[in-house]
Amino acid sequence: MPIDPQALLARPFPEARHAWTTRDTILYALGIGLGADPMDRQALRYLYEPDLVAHPTLVNVLATPGFWAQEPDTGIDWRRLVHAEQWFSLDRPIPAAGIAIGRNRVTAFHDKGASRGALLATERTITLEDGTKLATVGGLTMLRADGGSGVVQGTYPTSQRVPDRTPDATVDTPTLPQAALLYRLSGDLNPLHVDPDVASIAGFERPILHGLCTLGIAGQAILATALEWAPAPIRALHVRFSAPVFPGETIRTEIWHEPGQIAFRATIPARGATVLDRGRLTIER
């Protein structure tokens, strides 16, 4: 069926109830590459139960509505969509285990023309089971094959450029060839990241790494380099996904210190590609 932007904008979503355990928190940390050095005691805070803390980007996988674009009534050509941007704000640190309630809605649809696709923005409010506000998570999806409706409705946050100067720090993080297979166990089951046939239809030579996994890898590089592994100062994040990562590649995270913020970008040095851009992490000192 053809895409109906107004139906998407009005689409109802059931509340998502998500119970996660310390095992899930550890699995997520492994999925974004922590644990490569078994003697790194700071990284073990995210991997070992006695004093376990949750990585801040874990919020991206809590109480999600699932891969709903794959449902037939959306009209979306889900095989050709890509994640364009992601943002979140944290009201409090994420518990290492708990129960979260997610309430999702579509906030904007911006047609870019028949040949350019359309942008779809969503927002998810996450509370703990007792009603305490935990976070707001938003994202922008490029529907590459669903342009031409002419509908432009709703708004979404805009990203900011990184500074035009040499980074204050860089971190190189190798990824495992099976990184996407591991990360998907935290809940993102889009076949693009595991099925070679789906990847081919989408125009990729092989399955690509989840954009949110790339973001988590950059996030752990920032925690280690700029925040001494302390997640508590992080209040918000916004980033643009600008190119895919193939599992097994080395991701270089470039970091800039700004007043009240950390700007960042991620590249694949081996092929000169920028994979994350316009990254901004708001911190509280």
CSV table of C-alpha atoms in Angstrom, one decimal:
chain,number,residue,atom,x,y,z
A,1,MET,CA,0.0,0.0,0.0
A,2,PRO,CA,1.2,3.6,-0.6
A,3,ILE,CA,2.5,5.7,2.2
A,4,ASP,CA,0.0,7.9,4.0
A,5,PRO,CA,1.9,10.7,5.9
A,6,GLN,CA,-1.2,11.8,7.8
A,7,ALA,CA,-1.9,8.3,9.0
A,8,LEU,CA,1.7,8.1,10.1
A,9,LEU,CA,1.5,11.4,12.0
A,10,ALA,CA,-1.7,10.2,13.8
A,11,ARG,CA,-0.5,6.6,14.3
A,12,PRO,CA,-1.3,5.3,17.8
A,13,PHE,CA,1.3,3.2,19.6
A,14,PRO,CA,0.7,1.0,22.6
A,15,GLU,CA,2.7,1.6,25.7
A,16,ALA,CA,5.9,-0.4,25.7
A,17,ARG,CA,6.7,-2.0,29.0
A,18,HIS,CA,10.3,-3.0,29.3
A,19,ALA,CA,11.9,-4.9,32.2
A,20,TRP,CA,15.6,-5.0,32.0
A,21,THR,CA,18.1,-6.7,34.2
A,22,THR,CA,21.8,-6.4,35.0
A,23,ARG,CA,22.4,-9.1,32.4
A,24,ASP,CA,20.8,-6.8,29.8
A,25,THR,CA,22.9,-3.9,30.9
A,26,ILE,CA,26.1,-5.9,30.6
A,27,LEU,CA,25.1,-7.3,27.2
A,28,TYR,CA,24.5,-3.8,25.9
A,29,ALA,CA,27.9,-2.7,27.1
A,30,LEU,CA,29.5,-5.7,25.4
A,31,GLY,CA,27.6,-4.9,22.2
A,32,ILE,CA,29.2,-1.4,22.0
A,33,GLY,CA,32.7,-2.8,22.5
A,34,LEU,CA,33.4,-2.6,26.2
A,35,GLY,CA,35.5,-5.3,27.7
A,36,ALA,CA,38.3,-5.5,25.1
A,37,ASP,CA,40.8,-4.9,27.9
A,38,PRO,CA,40.0,-7.3,30.8
A,39,MET,CA,42.3,-5.2,33.1
A,40,ASP,CA,40.5,-1.9,32.5
A,41,ARG,CA,38.9,-1.5,35.9
A,42,GLN,CA,37.0,1.6,34.9
A,43,ALA,CA,35.3,-0.1,32.0
A,44,LEU,CA,34.4,-3.0,34.3
A,45,ARG,CA,32.0,-0.6,36.1
A,46,TYR,CA,29.7,-1.2,33.1
A,47,LEU,CA,30.3,-5.0,32.9
A,48,TYR,CA,30.6,-6.4,36.4
A,49,GLU,CA,27.7,-6.8,38.9
A,50,PRO,CA,29.2,-5.6,42.2
A,51,ASP,CA,29.2,-1.9,41.3
A,52,LEU,CA,27.4,-2.0,38.0
A,53,VAL,CA,26.3,1.2,36.3
A,54,ALA,CA,24.4,1.6,33.0
A,55,HIS,CA,26.1,3.2,30.0
A,56,PRO,CA,24.1,6.4,29.2
A,57,THR,CA,23.4,5.4,25.6
A,58,LEU,CA,21.5,2.3,26.9
A,59,VAL,CA,18.5,4.7,27.0
A,60,ASN,CA,18.3,4.3,23.2
A,61,VAL,CA,17.1,0.7,23.5
A,62,LEU,CA,14.8,1.0,26.5
A,63,ALA,CA,11.0,0.7,26.0
A,64,THR,CA,11.1,1.1,22.3
A,65,PRO,CA,8.1,0.4,20.0
A,66,GLY,CA,10.1,-2.1,18.0
A,67,PHE,CA,10.8,-2.1,14.3
A,68,TRP,CA,7.2,-0.9,13.6
A,69,ALA,CA,8.1,0.5,10.1
A,70,GLN,CA,8.1,-3.1,8.9
A,71,GLU,CA,4.4,-3.4,9.6
A,72,PRO,CA,2.4,-3.6,6.3
A,73,ASP,CA,-0.1,-0.9,7.2
A,74,THR,CA,2.6,1.8,7.4
A,75,GLY,CA,3.2,1.8,3.6
A,76,ILE,CA,6.9,2.3,4.3
A,77,ASP,CA,9.5,0.6,2.1
A,78,TRP,CA,11.4,-0.5,5.3
A,79,ARG,CA,14.2,-2.2,3.3
A,80,ARG,CA,15.4,1.2,2.1
A,81,LEU,CA,15.0,3.3,5.2
A,82,VAL,CA,18.1,4.5,7.2
A,83,HIS,CA,18.6,6.1,10.5
A,84,ALA,CA,19.4,9.8,10.0
A,85,GLU,CA,19.7,11.4,13.5
A,86,GLN,CA,19.3,10.6,17.1
A,87,TRP,CA,18.9,12.6,20.2
A,88,PHE,CA,18.0,12.1,23.9
A,89,SER,CA,17.8,14.0,27.2
A,90,LEU,CA,18.2,12.3,30.5
A,91,ASP,CA,16.3,13.4,33.6
A,92,ARG,CA,18.3,11.1,35.8
A,93,PRO,CA,21.0,8.4,35.5
A,94,ILE,CA,19.8,5.1,34.1
A,95,PRO,CA,19.4,2.3,36.7
A,96,ALA,CA,21.4,-0.9,36.0
A,97,ALA,CA,18.1,-2.7,36.2
A,98,GLY,CA,14.4,-1.7,36.3
A,99,ILE,CA,11.1,-1.4,34.5
A,100,ALA,CA,10.5,1.3,32.0
A,101,ILE,CA,7.3,2.5,30.2
A,102,GLY,CA,7.8,4.0,26.7
A,103,ARG,CA,5.2,6.2,25.0
A,104,ASN,CA,6.0,6.7,21.4
A,105,ARG,CA,4.6,9.2,18.8
A,106,VAL,CA,5.4,10.5,15.3
A,107,THR,CA,6.2,14.2,15.6
A,108,ALA,CA,7.0,15.2,12.0
A,109,PHE,CA,7.0,14.2,8.4
A,110,HIS,CA,9.0,16.2,5.8
A,111,ASP,CA,8.8,15.2,2.2
A,112,LYS,CA,11.9,15.9,0.2
A,113,GLY,CA,10.6,15.0,-3.3
A,114,ALA,CA,10.0,11.8,-5.3
A,115,SER,CA,13.7,11.3,-5.9
A,116,ARG,CA,15.0,12.2,-2.4
A,117,GLY,CA,12.6,10.5,-0.1
A,118,ALA,CA,11.1,11.8,3.2
A,119,LEU,CA,12.1,12.4,6.8
A,120,LEU,CA,10.1,10.9,9.6
A,121,ALA,CA,10.7,12.1,13.2
A,122,THR,CA,9.6,10.2,16.3
A,123,GLU,CA,9.8,10.9,20.1
A,124,ARG,CA,9.6,8.5,23.0
A,125,THR,CA,8.9,9.5,26.6
A,126,ILE,CA,10.3,7.0,29.1
A,127,THR,CA,9.2,6.8,32.7
A,128,LEU,CA,10.0,4.3,35.4
A,129,GLU,CA,7.3,2.0,36.6
A,130,ASP,CA,6.5,4.3,39.5
A,131,GLY,CA,5.9,7.2,37.1
A,132,THR,CA,9.3,8.9,37.6
A,133,LYS,CA,10.5,10.6,34.4
A,134,LEU,CA,13.7,8.9,33.1
A,135,ALA,CA,14.3,10.3,29.6
A,136,THR,CA,13.0,11.6,26.3
A,137,VAL,CA,14.4,9.9,23.2
A,138,GLY,CA,14.0,11.2,19.6
A,139,GLY,CA,15.1,10.1,16.2
A,140,LEU,CA,15.0,11.0,12.5
A,141,THR,CA,14.6,8.4,9.8
A,142,MET,CA,15.2,8.9,6.1
A,143,LEU,CA,12.6,7.0,4.1
A,144,ARG,CA,14.6,6.8,0.9
A,145,ALA,CA,11.9,5.3,-1.3
A,146,ASP,CA,8.8,7.1,0.1
A,147,GLY,CA,9.1,10.7,-1.2
A,148,GLY,CA,6.7,12.6,-3.4
A,149,SER,CA,3.7,13.2,-1.1
A,150,GLY,CA,4.4,16.9,-0.7
A,151,VAL,CA,3.6,16.8,3.0
A,152,VAL,CA,5.7,18.9,5.3
A,153,GLN,CA,4.4,18.8,8.9
A,154,GLY,CA,5.8,19.1,12.4
A,155,THR,CA,9.2,20.0,13.7
A,156,TYR,CA,12.3,18.3,15.1
A,157,PRO,CA,15.5,19.5,16.7
A,158,THR,CA,18.4,20.5,14.5
A,159,SER,CA,22.0,19.4,14.9
A,160,GLN,CA,25.0,21.6,15.3
A,161,ARG,CA,28.3,21.5,13.4
A,162,VAL,CA,31.5,20.4,15.2
A,163,PRO,CA,34.2,23.1,15.7
A,164,ASP,CA,36.4,23.9,12.8
A,165,ARG,CA,39.7,23.1,14.5
A,166,THR,CA,41.9,20.2,15.4
A,167,PRO,CA,40.2,17.8,17.9
A,168,ASP,CA,41.2,17.9,21.5
A,169,ALA,CA,41.4,14.1,21.6
A,170,THR,CA,40.9,11.1,19.3
A,171,VAL,CA,40.2,7.5,20.1
A,172,ASP,CA,40.4,4.6,17.8
A,173,THR,CA,38.1,1.6,18.5
A,174,PRO,CA,38.2,-1.6,16.5
A,175,THR,CA,34.9,-3.3,16.0
A,176,LEU,CA,34.3,-7.1,15.9
A,177,PRO,CA,33.2,-8.7,12.6
A,178,GLN,CA,30.2,-10.0,14.5
A,179,ALA,CA,29.5,-6.7,16.2
A,180,ALA,CA,26.0,-6.2,14.6
A,181,LEU,CA,25.0,-9.8,15.5
A,182,LEU,CA,25.9,-9.0,19.1
A,183,TYR,CA,24.4,-5.6,19.3
A,184,ARG,CA,21.0,-6.7,17.9
A,185,LEU,CA,20.5,-8.8,21.0
A,186,SER,CA,19.7,-5.5,22.8
A,187,GLY,CA,16.6,-5.2,20.8
A,188,ASP,CA,17.2,-3.7,17.3
A,189,LEU,CA,16.1,-6.5,15.0
A,190,ASN,CA,16.2,-4.7,11.7
A,191,PRO,CA,17.2,-7.4,9.2
A,192,LEU,CA,19.5,-4.8,7.4
A,193,HIS,CA,22.1,-5.6,10.1
A,194,VAL,CA,22.1,-9.3,9.8
A,195,ASP,CA,20.6,-10.5,6.4
A,196,PRO,CA,22.9,-10.2,3.4
A,197,ASP,CA,19.8,-10.2,1.0
A,198,VAL,CA,18.1,-7.3,2.8
A,199,ALA,CA,21.4,-5.4,2.9
A,200,SER,CA,21.7,-5.9,-0.9
A,201,ILE,CA,18.2,-4.6,-1.6
A,202,ALA,CA,19.1,-1.5,0.5
A,203,GLY,CA,22.1,-0.9,-1.7
A,204,PHE,CA,24.9,-2.2,0.7
A,205,GLU,CA,27.5,-4.8,-0.2
A,206,ARG,CA,26.9,-6.6,3.2
A,207,PRO,CA,25.1,-6.0,6.5
A,208,ILE,CA,26.0,-2.8,8.2
A,209,LEU,CA,26.4,-1.9,11.8
A,210,HIS,CA,23.5,-0.3,13.6
A,211,GLY,CA,23.9,3.4,13.8
A,212,LEU,CA,23.0,3.3,17.5
A,213,CYS,CA,25.9,0.8,18.0
A,214,THR,CA,28.3,3.3,16.3
A,215,LEU,CA,26.9,6.0,18.6
A,216,GLY,CA,27.4,3.8,21.7
A,217,ILE,CA,31.0,3.1,20.6
A,218,ALA,CA,31.6,6.9,20.3
A,219,GLY,CA,29.9,7.4,23.6
A,220,GLN,CA,32.2,5.0,25.4
A,221,ALA,CA,35.2,6.7,23.8
A,222,ILE,CA,34.0,10.0,25.2
A,223,LEU,CA,33.3,8.6,28.6
A,224,ALA,CA,36.8,7.1,28.8
A,225,THR,CA,38.6,10.2,27.4
A,226,ALA,CA,36.7,13.2,28.5
A,227,LEU,CA,34.6,12.2,31.5
A,228,GLU,CA,36.8,9.7,33.3
A,229,TRP,CA,34.2,7.0,32.8
A,230,ALA,CA,31.6,8.9,34.9
A,231,PRO,CA,28.1,8.8,33.2
A,232,ALA,CA,26.3,11.1,35.7
A,233,PRO,CA,27.3,14.5,34.1
A,234,ILE,CA,25.6,13.6,30.8
A,235,ARG,CA,22.3,15.4,30.3
A,236,ALA,CA,21.6,15.3,26.6
A,237,LEU,CA,23.0,14.1,23.2
A,238,HIS,CA,22.3,14.8,19.5
A,239,VAL,CA,24.1,13.3,16.5
A,240,ARG,CA,23.7,12.8,12.8
A,241,PHE,CA,24.4,9.4,11.1
A,242,SER,CA,26.2,10.3,7.9
A,243,ALA,CA,27.5,7.0,6.5
A,244,PRO,CA,27.4,3.3,7.4
A,245,VAL,CA,30.0,1.3,9.3
A,246,PHE,CA,30.7,-2.3,8.3
A,247,PRO,CA,31.4,-4.6,11.2
A,248,GLY,CA,35.1,-5.2,11.7
A,249,GLU,CA,36.1,-1.6,10.8
A,250,THR,CA,38.0,0.7,13.2
A,251,ILE,CA,36.0,3.7,14.3
A,252,ARG,CA,37.9,6.9,15.2
A,253,THR,CA,36.1,9.3,17.5
A,254,GLU,CA,37.2,12.9,17.4
A,255,ILE,CA,36.4,15.0,20.5
A,256,TRP,CA,36.2,18.7,21.2
A,257,HIS,CA,35.7,20.3,24.6
A,258,GLU,CA,33.2,23.2,24.5
A,259,PRO,CA,31.6,25.2,27.4
A,260,GLY,CA,29.0,22.9,28.9
A,261,GLN,CA,29.3,20.5,25.9
A,262,ILE,CA,31.5,17.9,24.2
A,263,ALA,CA,31.4,18.0,20.4
A,264,PHE,CA,32.2,14.8,18.6
A,265,ARG,CA,32.5,13.2,15.2
A,266,ALA,CA,33.4,9.6,14.2
A,267,THR,CA,35.2,8.5,11.0
A,268,ILE,CA,36.5,5.3,9.4
A,269,PRO,CA,40.2,6.3,8.7
A,270,ALA,CA,40.7,3.3,6.4
A,271,ARG,CA,38.3,4.6,3.8
A,272,GLY,CA,38.1,8.3,4.7
A,273,ALA,CA,34.4,8.2,5.6
A,274,THR,CA,32.6,10.3,8.3
A,275,VAL,CA,30.1,8.0,9.9
A,276,LEU,CA,28.8,10.2,12.7
A,277,ASP,CA,28.7,14.0,12.4
A,278,ARG,CA,27.4,17.1,14.3
A,279,GLY,CA,27.7,15.2,17.6
A,280,ARG,CA,26.9,17.3,20.7
A,281,LEU,CA,26.8,15.9,24.2
A,282,THR,CA,25.5,18.3,26.9
A,283,ILE,CA,27.2,17.8,30.3
A,284,GLU,CA,26.6,19.2,33.8
A,285,ARG,CA,29.8,20.0,35.8
